[in-house]
Amino acid sequence: MEAPVHGSTGYWADAAERRRRRRAFNLLMATGLIMAMLGLGWGVFFALRGAWAVAAVELAIALLGGVVILMARLRRTRAAAWVAFAGMAALLCFFSAFLDASTTTIPGTSHLFLLVLALCAHHVFRAEPPGLRYGAVFALLLAFAVFAATPVGTPAPFAISDDVRRIGIWVNLATVVASFLVVMRLAESDIAEHRALHRALRDALSQRRFELFYQPQVDGEGHIVGAEALLRWRDARRGILRPGEFMQAAEETGFILPLGQWVLQAACTQLRAWHADPAMRSLRLSVNISALQLRQPDFVQQVSDAMARAGIDAGRLTLELTESVLVHDMEDAAGKMRALHAMGVRLSLDDFGAGHSSLSYLRELPFAEMKIDRTFTRGIVRDAHAASITRNLLQLGQDLGIDVIAEGIEQQDQFGLLGEQGCRLFQGYMFGRPMDVDAFNRRMGAA
Ligand code: C2E
Ligand code: MG
Ligand code: MG
């Protein structure tokens, strides 16, 4: 049995992750609220003065603020951040150009906020491709430069009066300085957390605290035909941590690359050890591969090296990929998959049905196996809809000539029903939880 798993609440890496997410959420809500309130306030102000066009622009910005709040609440953080930035940039440009343009007596100050926004963009979009990230910063700085260099002209008839701007100038400057410092401080603490996380993961790897657990995969008679290698972090104080508690951090820090390489090598070494035992010689082993790993230019070589070093037969190794791996750069992924397939490595489409699974992946790419996600197998006994989906997926596998394995089997009636539908491969707590290698070997000896 799998050793008791430490709850995620006390775990600092997880807590840091949640803190970061909460901070991003709060920042977005605050931005959305500011946009909504400023837009609404100024919208009403200009509507009362009869400047309808300006009022409409202000109200559109207020609406955009509402959209940011809604998207943040729906956890569409990335999209919300982009809308917030676009909205704020539009608001500031509008102010700088028309409402707060420099006059002969009072200089405009609204454009200074564009500098703060550029600093924000540099930090918030740090995980985006460089073109987007630096493009956003560049566009904001360019807008700043244009407004800073614009000579004094005749103010628009609806511009804010100099009496108001005379006070506003100091409010604006103080706000710019304060928000610059706040953004800088937030960025600093984020970077510090990131570094600490990376250090913790690196120490765990060098101190051999990562370990592979093995969960049995069985055939229709319940005989073990293989296993899935599942990563665990064994910590003296916190107990055994599951991937849900550190994998996202590993992805974000890029640590998944050395860690993934370690997993691959450890899995191949294990296959070699099983090969020496006649009772375990025919076992297959599945290894999970993350999107970042597959994106490495030398990934195919890494797999080939790991197999050669351990001296194993490629047909024993299965690499599990999820659709998220494929959506990013389909061409690149497809090329590598074909090379792996040519080497004899089996490829499995993990969590099928959980995301935006596309049938074309299965048809066009050299998958040897599809794993039906737990969300379907969980409900099949009570839910006719789920049962008809699994039946169709099994039929699909048969038509395409690929194996279908059902994940998350916990009860006899799920096993029975899927068996009736023609399923021949299963994995789930009913046949065994992920266990350490000694427990798995004992289990095989007993089988
Ligand atoms: P996955 O590849 O879909 O693995 C199956 C997960 O479902 C495992 O969670 C397993 O413990 C759990 N599971 C299996 N049978 C049952 C069942 O009957 N009921 C329930 N409720 N759960 C079941 P685990 O070990 O926490 O792993 C979670 C995910 O982390 C994996 O999902 C995989 O995507 C990822 N992962 C695990 N090891 C690695 C690794 O070495 N590298 C990479 N890149 N990802 C990994
Ligand atoms: Mg998997
Ligand atoms: Mg899965």
Coordinates of C-alpha atoms and ligand atoms in Angstrom, one line a residue:
M1 CA 0.0 0.0 0.0
E2 CA 1.1 3.5 -0.6
A3 CA 2.5 5.1 2.5
P4 CA 0.3 7.8 4.0
V5 CA 0.6 11.0 2.1
H6 CA 1.3 14.3 3.9
G7 CA -1.6 16.7 3.5
S8 CA -0.8 19.7 1.4
T9 CA -1.8 22.3 3.9
G10 CA 1.4 22.3 5.9
Y11 CA 3.7 22.2 3.0
W12 CA 5.5 25.4 2.3
A13 CA 6.1 25.0 -1.4
D14 CA 2.5 24.5 -1.9
A15 CA 1.7 27.3 0.4
A16 CA 4.0 29.6 -1.5
E17 CA 2.3 28.6 -4.7
R18 CA -1.1 29.4 -3.2
R19 CA 0.2 32.7 -1.9
R20 CA 1.4 33.6 -5.4
R21 CA -1.9 32.7 -6.9
R22 CA -3.8 34.7 -4.3
R23 CA -1.5 37.7 -4.9
A24 CA -2.1 37.6 -8.6
F25 CA -5.8 37.3 -8.0
N26 CA -5.8 40.3 -5.6
L27 CA -3.8 42.3 -8.1
L28 CA -6.2 41.6 -10.9
M29 CA -9.2 42.3 -8.8
A30 CA -7.7 45.6 -7.6
T31 CA -6.9 46.6 -11.2
G32 CA -10.4 45.6 -12.4
L33 CA -11.9 47.6 -9.6
I34 CA -9.8 50.7 -10.3
M35 CA -10.7 50.5 -14.0
A36 CA -14.4 50.1 -13.3
M37 CA -14.5 52.9 -10.7
L38 CA -12.3 55.4 -12.6
G39 CA -14.2 54.7 -15.9
L40 CA -17.6 55.0 -14.3
G41 CA -16.7 58.2 -12.3
W42 CA -15.2 60.0 -15.3
G43 CA -17.9 58.6 -17.6
V44 CA -20.6 60.2 -15.5
F45 CA -18.5 63.4 -15.1
F46 CA -18.2 63.8 -18.9
A47 CA -21.8 62.7 -19.6
L48 CA -23.0 65.5 -17.3
R49 CA -20.9 68.0 -19.3
G50 CA -22.3 66.7 -22.5
A51 CA -19.0 65.3 -23.8
W52 CA -20.7 62.1 -25.0
A53 CA -17.8 60.6 -27.0
V54 CA -15.4 60.9 -24.0
A55 CA -18.1 59.5 -21.7
A56 CA -18.5 56.5 -24.0
V57 CA -14.7 55.8 -23.9
E58 CA -14.7 56.0 -20.1
L59 CA -17.7 53.7 -19.8
A60 CA -16.0 51.2 -22.2
I61 CA -13.0 51.2 -19.9
A62 CA -15.3 50.6 -16.9
L63 CA -16.9 47.7 -18.7
L64 CA -13.4 46.3 -19.4
G65 CA -12.7 46.5 -15.7
G66 CA -15.8 44.4 -15.1
V67 CA -14.6 41.9 -17.6
V68 CA -11.2 41.6 -15.7
I69 CA -13.0 41.0 -12.4
L70 CA -15.2 38.4 -14.0
M71 CA -12.3 36.5 -15.6
A72 CA -10.2 36.7 -12.5
R73 CA -13.1 35.1 -10.6
L74 CA -13.4 32.4 -13.2
R75 CA -9.7 31.8 -12.7
R76 CA -8.8 32.8 -16.2
T77 CA -5.8 34.6 -14.8
R78 CA -3.7 34.9 -17.9
A79 CA -6.5 36.3 -20.1
A80 CA -7.6 38.6 -17.3
A81 CA -4.0 39.9 -17.0
W82 CA -3.8 40.7 -20.7
V83 CA -7.2 42.5 -20.7
A84 CA -6.2 44.5 -17.5
F85 CA -3.0 45.6 -19.2
A86 CA -4.7 46.6 -22.4
G87 CA -7.5 48.4 -20.5
M88 CA -5.0 50.3 -18.2
A89 CA -2.8 51.2 -21.2
A90 CA -5.8 52.5 -23.1
L91 CA -7.0 54.5 -20.1
L92 CA -3.6 56.1 -19.5
C93 CA -3.1 56.9 -23.2
F94 CA -6.5 58.5 -23.3
F95 CA -5.8 60.6 -20.2
S96 CA -2.3 61.6 -21.4
A97 CA -3.6 62.6 -24.9
F98 CA -6.8 64.4 -24.1
L99 CA -7.6 65.0 -20.4
D100 CA -4.3 65.6 -18.9
A101 CA -2.1 66.9 -21.7
S102 CA 0.5 69.5 -20.8
T103 CA -0.6 73.1 -20.9
T104 CA 1.6 76.2 -20.7
T105 CA 1.0 76.4 -16.9
I106 CA 0.7 72.7 -15.8
P107 CA 2.7 69.7 -17.2
G108 CA 0.8 66.5 -17.8
T109 CA 1.7 63.6 -15.5
S110 CA -0.6 60.7 -16.4
H111 CA 1.9 59.3 -18.9
L112 CA 4.3 58.6 -16.0
F113 CA 2.0 55.7 -15.0
L114 CA 3.0 54.0 -18.3
L115 CA 6.4 53.5 -16.7
V116 CA 4.9 51.7 -13.8
L117 CA 2.7 49.6 -16.1
A118 CA 5.8 48.6 -18.1
L119 CA 7.6 47.4 -15.0
C120 CA 4.5 45.4 -14.1
A121 CA 4.3 43.9 -17.5
H122 CA 7.9 42.8 -17.4
H123 CA 7.2 40.9 -14.2
V124 CA 3.7 39.6 -14.7
F125 CA 4.4 38.3 -18.2
R126 CA 7.7 36.7 -17.4
A127 CA 6.5 33.3 -18.4
E128 CA 5.2 34.5 -21.8
P129 CA 7.3 34.1 -24.9
P130 CA 10.0 36.9 -25.2
G131 CA 8.2 38.4 -28.2
L132 CA 5.0 39.0 -26.2
R133 CA 6.7 39.9 -23.0
Y134 CA 9.2 42.4 -24.3
G135 CA 6.7 43.6 -27.0
A136 CA 4.3 44.7 -24.2
V137 CA 7.1 46.5 -22.3
F138 CA 8.4 48.1 -25.5
A139 CA 4.9 49.3 -26.5
L140 CA 4.3 50.9 -23.1
L141 CA 7.7 52.6 -23.0
L142 CA 7.2 53.9 -26.6
A143 CA 3.8 55.3 -25.6
F144 CA 5.5 57.0 -22.6
A145 CA 8.2 58.5 -24.8
V146 CA 5.6 59.8 -27.3
F147 CA 3.6 61.6 -24.6
A148 CA 6.7 62.9 -22.9
A149 CA 7.9 64.4 -26.2
T150 CA 4.6 65.9 -27.3
P151 CA 4.8 69.7 -27.2
V152 CA 2.2 71.8 -25.5
G153 CA -0.8 72.3 -27.7
T154 CA -4.3 73.7 -27.4
P155 CA -6.1 71.6 -24.7
A156 CA -9.2 69.7 -25.8
P157 CA -12.5 71.4 -24.9
F158 CA -13.4 68.6 -22.5
A159 CA -9.9 68.5 -20.9
I160 CA -9.7 68.6 -17.1
S161 CA -9.4 72.2 -16.0
D162 CA -6.0 73.5 -14.8
D163 CA -7.4 74.2 -11.4
V164 CA -8.0 70.5 -10.9
R165 CA -4.8 69.5 -12.5
R166 CA -2.7 71.8 -10.3
I167 CA -3.6 69.6 -7.3
G168 CA -3.7 66.4 -9.4
I169 CA -0.1 66.8 -10.4
W170 CA 1.1 66.1 -6.8
V171 CA -1.4 63.3 -6.3
N172 CA -0.3 61.7 -9.5
L173 CA 3.4 62.0 -8.7
A174 CA 3.0 60.6 -5.3
T175 CA 1.0 57.7 -6.6
V176 CA 3.5 56.9 -9.4
V177 CA 6.4 56.8 -6.9
A178 CA 4.4 54.7 -4.4
S179 CA 3.2 52.2 -7.0
F180 CA 6.7 51.9 -8.5
L181 CA 8.1 50.9 -5.1
V182 CA 5.2 48.5 -4.5
V183 CA 5.6 46.7 -7.8
M184 CA 9.4 46.5 -7.3
R185 CA 8.9 45.0 -3.9
L186 CA 6.3 42.4 -5.1
A187 CA 8.6 41.4 -8.0
E188 CA 11.5 41.0 -5.5
S189 CA 9.6 38.8 -3.1
D190 CA 8.3 36.7 -6.0
I191 CA 11.8 36.1 -7.3
A192 CA 13.1 35.2 -3.8
E193 CA 10.3 32.6 -3.4
H194 CA 11.1 31.2 -6.8
R195 CA 14.8 30.8 -5.9
A196 CA 14.0 29.2 -2.6
L197 CA 11.7 26.7 -4.3
H198 CA 14.3 25.9 -6.9
R199 CA 16.9 25.3 -4.2
A200 CA 14.6 23.0 -2.2
L201 CA 14.0 20.9 -5.3
R202 CA 17.7 20.8 -6.2
D203 CA 18.7 19.8 -2.7
A204 CA 16.1 17.0 -2.8
L205 CA 17.4 15.6 -6.0
S206 CA 21.1 15.8 -4.9
Q207 CA 20.2 14.2 -1.6
R208 CA 18.3 11.4 -3.4
R209 CA 15.0 12.2 -1.8
F210 CA 13.1 11.7 -5.0
E211 CA 11.8 8.2 -5.6
L212 CA 9.7 6.3 -8.1
F213 CA 6.6 4.5 -6.9
Y214 CA 5.0 1.9 -9.1
Q215 CA 1.3 1.3 -9.7
P216 CA 0.3 -2.0 -11.3
Q217 CA -1.4 -2.2 -14.7
V218 CA -3.4 -5.3 -15.1
D219 CA -5.0 -7.3 -17.9
G220 CA -8.6 -8.6 -18.0
E221 CA -7.8 -11.5 -15.6
G222 CA -6.2 -9.1 -13.1
H223 CA -2.6 -10.3 -13.9
I224 CA 0.0 -7.5 -13.7
V225 CA 1.4 -6.8 -17.1
G226 CA 3.2 -3.6 -16.3
A227 CA 3.4 -0.5 -14.1
E228 CA 3.3 3.3 -14.2
A229 CA 6.2 5.0 -12.6
L230 CA 4.9 7.8 -10.3
L231 CA 7.3 10.3 -8.8
R232 CA 7.4 10.8 -5.0
W233 CA 9.4 13.2 -2.8
R234 CA 10.3 11.5 0.4
D235 CA 10.9 14.1 3.1
A236 CA 11.9 13.3 6.7
R237 CA 9.7 15.9 8.2
R238 CA 6.9 16.3 5.7
G239 CA 6.4 12.7 4.8
I240 CA 5.8 11.5 1.2
L241 CA 4.8 14.2 -1.2
R242 CA 2.9 13.6 -4.4
P243 CA 3.5 15.4 -7.7
G244 CA 0.5 17.6 -7.2
E245 CA 2.4 19.3 -4.4
F246 CA 5.6 20.1 -6.3
M247 CA 5.2 19.5 -10.0
Q248 CA 4.0 22.9 -10.8
A249 CA 6.9 24.5 -9.0
A250 CA 9.2 22.1 -10.9
E251 CA 7.7 23.2 -14.2
E252 CA 7.9 26.9 -13.3
T253 CA 11.5 26.8 -12.2
G254 CA 12.5 24.6 -15.1
F255 CA 13.7 22.0 -12.6
I256 CA 11.5 19.5 -14.3
L257 CA 14.2 19.1 -16.9
P258 CA 16.9 17.5 -14.7
L259 CA 14.2 15.9 -12.6
G260 CA 12.6 14.4 -15.7
Q261 CA 15.9 13.1 -16.8
W262 CA 16.4 11.5 -13.5
V263 CA 13.0 9.8 -13.7
L264 CA 13.7 8.5 -17.1
Q265 CA 17.1 7.0 -16.1
A266 CA 15.7 5.6 -12.9
A267 CA 12.8 3.9 -14.8
C268 CA 15.2 2.4 -17.4
T269 CA 17.4 1.1 -14.5
Q270 CA 14.4 -0.5 -12.9
L271 CA 13.4 -2.1 -16.2
R272 CA 16.9 -3.6 -16.4
A273 CA 16.6 -5.0 -12.9
W274 CA 13.2 -6.6 -13.7
H275 CA 14.7 -8.0 -16.8
A276 CA 17.1 -10.1 -14.7
D277 CA 14.1 -11.8 -12.9
P278 CA 12.2 -14.3 -15.1
A279 CA 9.0 -13.5 -13.2
M280 CA 9.3 -9.8 -14.1
R281 CA 11.0 -9.9 -17.4
S282 CA 7.9 -9.1 -19.5
L283 CA 6.8 -6.1 -17.5
R284 CA 6.3 -2.8 -19.2
L285 CA 7.0 0.5 -17.5
S286 CA 5.2 3.8 -18.3
V287 CA 6.9 7.1 -17.5
N288 CA 5.2 10.5 -17.5
I289 CA 6.7 13.1 -19.7
S290 CA 6.0 16.8 -19.3
A291 CA 5.6 19.3 -22.1
L292 CA 8.8 21.1 -21.2
Q293 CA 10.8 17.9 -21.4
L294 CA 9.5 17.0 -24.8
R295 CA 10.3 20.5 -26.1
Q296 CA 14.0 20.1 -25.4
P297 CA 15.8 19.7 -28.8
D298 CA 17.8 16.7 -27.6
F299 CA 14.9 14.8 -25.9
V300 CA 15.0 11.9 -28.3
Q301 CA 18.7 11.5 -27.7
Q302 CA 18.1 11.6 -23.9
V303 CA 15.7 8.7 -24.1
S304 CA 18.0 6.8 -26.4
D305 CA 21.0 7.4 -24.0
A306 CA 19.0 6.4 -21.0
M307 CA 17.9 3.1 -22.6
A308 CA 21.4 2.4 -23.9
R309 CA 23.0 3.1 -20.5
A310 CA 20.6 0.7 -18.8
G311 CA 20.8 -1.8 -21.7
I312 CA 17.0 -2.3 -22.1
D313 CA 14.7 -3.2 -24.9
A314 CA 12.8 -0.1 -26.2
G315 CA 9.6 -2.0 -26.4
R316 CA 9.4 -2.3 -22.6
L317 CA 9.3 1.5 -22.2
T318 CA 6.1 3.5 -22.6
L319 CA 6.2 7.3 -22.5
E320 CA 2.9 8.9 -21.4
L321 CA 2.1 12.3 -22.9
T322 CA -0.9 14.5 -22.3
E323 CA -2.5 16.7 -24.9
S324 CA -1.0 19.8 -23.3
V325 CA 2.3 18.5 -24.7
L326 CA 0.9 18.5 -28.2
V327 CA -1.0 21.8 -28.4
H328 CA 2.1 24.0 -28.0
D329 CA 4.2 23.1 -31.1
M330 CA 2.5 20.2 -32.8
E331 CA 5.0 19.9 -35.6
D332 CA 8.0 19.7 -33.3
A333 CA 6.3 17.2 -31.0
A334 CA 5.1 15.1 -33.9
G335 CA 8.7 14.8 -35.3
K336 CA 10.1 13.7 -32.0
M337 CA 7.3 11.2 -31.5
R338 CA 7.9 9.6 -34.8
A339 CA 11.6 9.3 -34.0
L340 CA 10.8 7.7 -30.6
H341 CA 8.3 5.4 -32.3
A342 CA 11.0 4.4 -34.9
M343 CA 13.3 3.5 -32.0
G344 CA 10.6 1.1 -30.7
V345 CA 9.4 3.2 -27.7
R346 CA 5.7 3.0 -27.0
L347 CA 3.8 6.2 -26.7
S348 CA 0.6 6.6 -24.7
L349 CA -1.9 9.4 -24.7
D350 CA -2.5 10.1 -20.9
D351 CA -5.7 11.5 -19.4
F352 CA -7.7 11.1 -22.6
G353 CA -11.0 13.0 -22.3
A354 CA -9.9 15.2 -19.5
G355 CA -8.9 18.2 -21.6
H356 CA -9.6 19.2 -25.2
S357 CA -8.7 15.8 -26.5
S358 CA -8.6 15.7 -30.2
L359 CA -9.2 12.5 -32.2
S360 CA -6.7 13.8 -34.8
Y361 CA -3.9 13.3 -32.3
L362 CA -4.7 9.7 -32.1
R363 CA -5.1 9.3 -35.8
E364 CA -2.1 11.2 -36.9
L365 CA 0.5 10.5 -34.3
P366 CA 2.1 7.2 -33.6
F367 CA 0.4 6.4 -30.3
A368 CA 0.4 2.8 -29.2
E369 CA -2.0 3.4 -26.3
M370 CA -4.8 5.7 -25.0
K371 CA -5.5 6.1 -21.3
I372 CA -9.1 6.8 -20.5
D373 CA -9.2 9.4 -17.8
R374 CA -10.5 8.8 -14.4
T375 CA -13.3 11.4 -14.9
F376 CA -15.0 8.9 -17.2
T377 CA -14.3 5.6 -15.4
R378 CA -15.5 7.1 -12.1
G379 CA -19.0 7.5 -13.2
I380 CA -19.7 4.7 -15.6
V381 CA -21.7 2.5 -13.3
R382 CA -24.3 5.1 -12.5
D383 CA -24.0 7.4 -15.5
A384 CA -25.2 6.0 -18.8
H385 CA -23.7 8.9 -20.6
A386 CA -20.2 8.2 -19.2
A387 CA -20.7 4.5 -20.0
S388 CA -21.5 5.2 -23.6
I389 CA -18.4 7.4 -23.9
T390 CA -16.1 4.7 -22.6
R391 CA -17.8 2.2 -25.0
N392 CA -17.1 4.6 -27.9
L393 CA -13.5 5.2 -26.8
L394 CA -12.9 1.4 -26.7
Q395 CA -14.4 1.1 -30.1
L396 CA -12.2 3.9 -31.3
G397 CA -9.1 2.2 -30.0
Q398 CA -10.0 -0.9 -31.7
D399 CA -10.6 0.9 -35.0
L400 CA -7.3 2.6 -34.8
G401 CA -5.5 -0.5 -33.6
I402 CA -4.2 0.9 -30.4
D403 CA -4.4 -0.4 -26.8
V404 CA -6.9 1.3 -24.4
I405 CA -6.2 1.3 -20.7
A406 CA -8.8 2.5 -18.2
E407 CA -7.4 4.6 -15.3
G408 CA -8.8 5.1 -11.8
I409 CA -10.6 1.7 -11.4
E410 CA -11.5 1.5 -7.7
Q411 CA -14.5 -0.9 -7.7
Q412 CA -15.4 -4.3 -9.0
D413 CA -18.4 -3.1 -10.9
Q414 CA -16.4 -0.5 -12.9
F415 CA -13.9 -3.3 -13.8
G416 CA -16.8 -5.6 -14.7
L417 CA -18.6 -3.1 -16.9
L418 CA -15.5 -2.0 -18.7
G419 CA -14.6 -5.7 -19.2
E420 CA -18.0 -6.2 -20.8
Q421 CA -17.4 -3.2 -23.1
G422 CA -14.2 -4.9 -24.3
C423 CA -11.5 -3.1 -22.2
R424 CA -8.5 -5.3 -21.7
L425 CA -6.1 -3.1 -19.6
F426 CA -6.7 -1.5 -16.3
Q427 CA -5.1 0.6 -13.6
G428 CA -6.5 1.8 -10.3
Y429 CA -6.5 1.5 -6.6
M430 CA -8.5 -1.7 -6.9
F431 CA -5.5 -3.5 -8.3
G432 CA -3.0 -1.6 -6.2
R433 CA -2.0 1.9 -5.2
P434 CA 1.3 3.3 -6.2
M435 CA 3.9 1.5 -4.0
D436 CA 7.7 1.6 -3.5
V437 CA 9.8 -0.9 -5.5
D438 CA 10.1 -3.4 -2.6
A439 CA 6.4 -3.6 -2.2
F440 CA 5.9 -3.9 -5.9
N441 CA 8.5 -6.7 -6.2
R442 CA 6.9 -8.5 -3.3
R443 CA 3.6 -8.2 -5.0
M444 CA 5.0 -9.8 -8.2
G445 CA 6.6 -12.5 -6.2
A446 CA 3.3 -13.3 -4.6
A447 CA 1.4 -13.1 -7.9
Ligands
C2E1 P1 -1.3 10.5 -14.1 O1 -0.2 10.2 -15.0 O2 -2.6 10.5 -14.7 O3 -1.2 9.4 -13.0 C1 -2.3 8.8 -12.3 C2 -2.6 9.5 -11.0 O4 -3.8 9.0 -10.5 C3 -1.6 9.1 -10.0 O5 -1.5 10.3 -9.1 C4 -2.2 8.0 -9.2 O6 -1.8 7.8 -7.9 C5 -3.7 8.3 -9.3 N1 -4.5 7.1 -9.3 C6 -4.3 5.9 -9.8 N2 -5.3 5.1 -9.6 C7 -6.3 5.8 -9.0 C8 -7.6 5.5 -8.5 O7 -8.1 4.4 -8.6 N3 -8.3 6.5 -7.8 C9 -7.7 7.7 -7.6 N4 -8.5 8.6 -7.0 N5 -6.5 8.0 -8.1 C10 -5.8 7.1 -8.7 P2 -0.1 10.9 -8.6 O8 0.9 9.8 -8.4 O9 -0.4 11.9 -7.6 O10 0.3 11.7 -9.9 C11 -0.4 12.8 -10.4 C12 0.1 13.2 -11.7 O11 1.5 13.7 -11.6 C13 0.2 12.1 -12.7 O12 -1.0 11.9 -13.3 C14 1.2 12.7 -13.7 O13 0.6 13.6 -14.6 C15 2.1 13.5 -12.8 N6 3.4 12.8 -12.6 C16 3.6 11.7 -11.8 N7 4.9 11.3 -11.9 C17 5.5 12.1 -12.8 C18 6.8 12.1 -13.4 O14 7.7 11.4 -13.1 N8 7.0 13.1 -14.4 C19 6.0 14.0 -14.8 N9 6.3 14.8 -15.7 N10 4.8 13.9 -14.2 C20 4.5 13.0 -13.3
MG2 MG 0.3 9.0 -16.4
MG3 MG -3.5 9.8 -16.2

